[in-house]
């Protein structure tokens, strides 16, 4: 330690400056503490002309100590020094910038909003002094943005958030290229834009600042103390990008960025635990997205170490224990481990004891404890009863108002716990909990829909069909808000998986009440939610925007505010009632607008029948307690009970269809005839319906080849064969039958046969492509090999009037939006086609997909029809020819020839039907060859392209 007794004050001050610079370059706290000692020695000599400089420098050192070492009391000592320096040197850049920094950190630490005006005045004064110094001015503006962000987080006042964004934008515009301040300014802008995106739903604005931050990070050496801060901000942006787009690469990059930030931080750094907790959260999300159990295990390890390293008196201890408990809860449920759930419960009890009972965090920990106890009770034989869960959750409901964010989870878990115990009084209490939540209009749409679903299932289990239909119908009505179009695609899909068989169960209840028309209306609203949103663009908001743009903006803002208020873990004051009232008022105003009377309202049977002049839509409804067919014609809906059809058989045969063998398919097709298509076609004959059918199967039945059902063994003939009785197509929804409108005659066609760089070229692909090219004539372009890149094919599909793709495709049943066409340089995914949808010319026909499994959807969301053929329909192709499973190359070539030969002067479904019959004749014992081809869409008369 230096003896400063004999050192002149100027020398001590200079030494302090040198030591601070060393800290600034290395992040090592030892020079920082030594610099404080030097400045104190300089100030100990009494009045000196440089004393104000040493006071502001000592204050800055104390602020940095609070940041680097985590000693909050250092701020209390720093502020008097910084204020004194600013008062004695008014208008000077450094003293006012340092005072602004200290006030910002104290505002963050204490939440004392009285510091806000003083901080902004100090920073504005510093900014004025830096008018001719762009680098210094940019730093001041960056800090101003951070102060405003702190105010926004404490108050929820959008004016603070918007001002923070503008200050950060100004900083980025002012800072010179290559300056050391570039990463800090970009980081401030990313942070502010991320928060605004959470409220407003516009995550695209974050992309460019995040790219700028990553580029500027290349100039920041690994040992620079601010590098971990920037990596943390990039990781937060990456996780937000994943949330908005479902891009798993963005989530994985965020996990890597946090890992590097953690590696660079010293073990004792106060931010290290927060970074590790953030990374663990991202790993948990990865598990929830792709069932990566290794990621969940790593998340648990991270949180175990963070919790173990957190001191008993650390104010973050309760949150760290709760974070670990919640990860253990997920792991315990995933592997069925009661010991993990018991430990999670103990951690949540401990977390709740560390927080005052009147704090919202206390209630949150108690609700999570109830959820863990409920999960433990639901593990099966030998599990404890849900008594403790009921007691904890019942106690938590006491005194909770409708605005409390924990109310929804409390009531849902309480209802489920009561149901699990199953006594008569318990079931009545469960119904009351669900009904209360459903009636709480300020609760999140997801929670209300889940309550309605549970209430309806409870009524259905007791054969109270009318009450069940009413409750399940309410859940169906809420699905558009649950999967709101402002969410990312993966979020929408994940949320909808929580409502398996909702629409089909509600429809079955309507059938029990002898209301087949009502059943059809329910299915139209509750199935294909994302498909219908895509057809009408953002759940119809483009339609609203065309008539009243301000209403579309107000509706989106009000909905996002309601949902964000319940997702927020911050102590932000949200006026939820006002937001809900605004949303309802806007909807009422929309419904009063001519042409928008039915926006977000259930489709009416009369409207659905409008496009059915040429045939019948056969809806096959599969529910747990009954299965039925609904034959929807232009004039009536005919009900056909299907008592032999069961969910167990459907699941068994779906496995056959996903891994087809000829023997398995022969059995499957005969079973389909006996249980489904035979009774349906017999009824069609009775009512005199045309021999033109659009099939609309529900649930796992959508994986089965209904169009090919029949007895196809030797000597069976053709009387019990769907292809010989009717011409078949498939539909995602009835509304989609006429949604695109009649297509104009195509003026261009494109035949695509890519060479996939990662796989062998299909041997017959080029032969098929040349055959089709000859059929289509000079108006067709032939794009093969390396020319068929993902970008070029995406552009071609957006513009061409007729498309034929011959090559590889991959269906991803776990994440169906990741299914793709394999191009020369990589995949063209469903989500890519959907993103490009806005720029696509809408009505074209047809598209022919000579590739594997292009009509295979998702296992968890079969009723959403998320497959490549449906994506091309959304891309504007009214008719799509696709396959249910892989087909041998030689068969694919023959099928294309047969189908194209049948197209001139006809319709695509007729051509596919004729080709199916011809292939059946050629391969009578091989249904894997002849039953794979399907038609999806409206079936417009074909006009060949002309040059």
mmCIF file of N, CA and C in Angstrom, residues 627-631 637-643 679-680 683:
data_model
loop_
_atom_site.group_PDB
_atom_site.id
_atom_site.type_symbol
_atom_site.label_atom_id
_atom_site.label_comp_id
_atom_site.label_asym_id
_atom_site.label_seq_id
_atom_site.Cartn_x
_atom_site.Cartn_y
_atom_site.Cartn_z
ATOM 1 N N UNK A 627 -67.512 -40.396 -32.577
ATOM 2 C CA UNK A 627 -66.982 -39.972 -33.867
ATOM 3 C C UNK A 627 -68.131 -39.924 -34.876
ATOM 4 N N UNK A 628 -68.097 -38.935 -35.745
ATOM 5 C CA UNK A 628 -69.196 -38.708 -36.679
ATOM 6 C C UNK A 628 -68.663 -38.106 -37.962
ATOM 7 N N UNK A 629 -69.455 -38.265 -39.030
ATOM 8 C CA UNK A 629 -69.206 -37.543 -40.270
ATOM 9 C C UNK A 629 -70.321 -36.532 -40.468
ATOM 10 N N UNK A 630 -69.949 -35.360 -40.953
ATOM 11 C CA UNK A 630 -70.912 -34.303 -41.268
ATOM 12 C C UNK A 630 -70.783 -33.998 -42.752
ATOM 13 N N UNK A 631 -71.824 -34.258 -43.504
ATOM 14 C CA UNK A 631 -71.827 -34.071 -44.946
ATOM 15 C C UNK A 631 -72.438 -32.707 -45.241
ATOM 16 N N UNK A 637 -76.845 -29.992 -43.967
ATOM 17 C CA UNK A 637 -75.771 -30.739 -43.316
ATOM 18 C C UNK A 637 -76.348 -32.069 -42.841
ATOM 19 N N UNK A 638 -75.815 -33.164 -43.349
ATOM 20 C CA UNK A 638 -76.304 -34.497 -43.017
ATOM 21 C C UNK A 638 -75.346 -35.153 -42.016
ATOM 22 N N UNK A 639 -75.912 -35.775 -41.012
ATOM 23 C CA UNK A 639 -75.120 -36.378 -39.940
ATOM 24 C C UNK A 639 -75.040 -37.889 -40.143
ATOM 25 N N UNK A 640 -73.816 -38.435 -40.104
ATOM 26 C CA UNK A 640 -73.599 -39.875 -40.214
ATOM 27 C C UNK A 640 -72.804 -40.337 -38.997
ATOM 28 N N UNK A 641 -73.420 -41.017 -38.024
ATOM 29 C CA UNK A 641 -72.648 -41.536 -36.884
ATOM 30 C C UNK A 641 -71.643 -42.581 -37.357
ATOM 31 N N UNK A 642 -70.490 -42.604 -36.715
ATOM 32 C CA UNK A 642 -69.443 -43.577 -37.048
ATOM 33 C C UNK A 642 -69.056 -44.336 -35.779
ATOM 34 N N UNK A 643 -69.917 -45.228 -35.311
ATOM 35 C CA UNK A 643 -69.681 -45.886 -34.008
ATOM 36 C C UNK A 643 -68.462 -46.787 -33.981
ATOM 37 N N UNK A 679 -69.772 -46.048 -44.891
ATOM 38 C CA UNK A 679 -71.009 -45.402 -44.413
ATOM 39 C C UNK A 679 -71.231 -44.011 -45.004
ATOM 40 N N UNK A 680 -70.145 -43.243 -45.202
ATOM 41 C CA UNK A 680 -70.289 -41.890 -45.749
ATOM 42 C C UNK A 680 -70.785 -41.933 -47.187
ATOM 43 N N UNK A 683 -74.402 -42.882 -47.546
ATOM 44 C CA UNK A 683 -75.317 -41.772 -47.228
ATOM 45 C C UNK A 683 -75.332 -40.750 -48.358
#
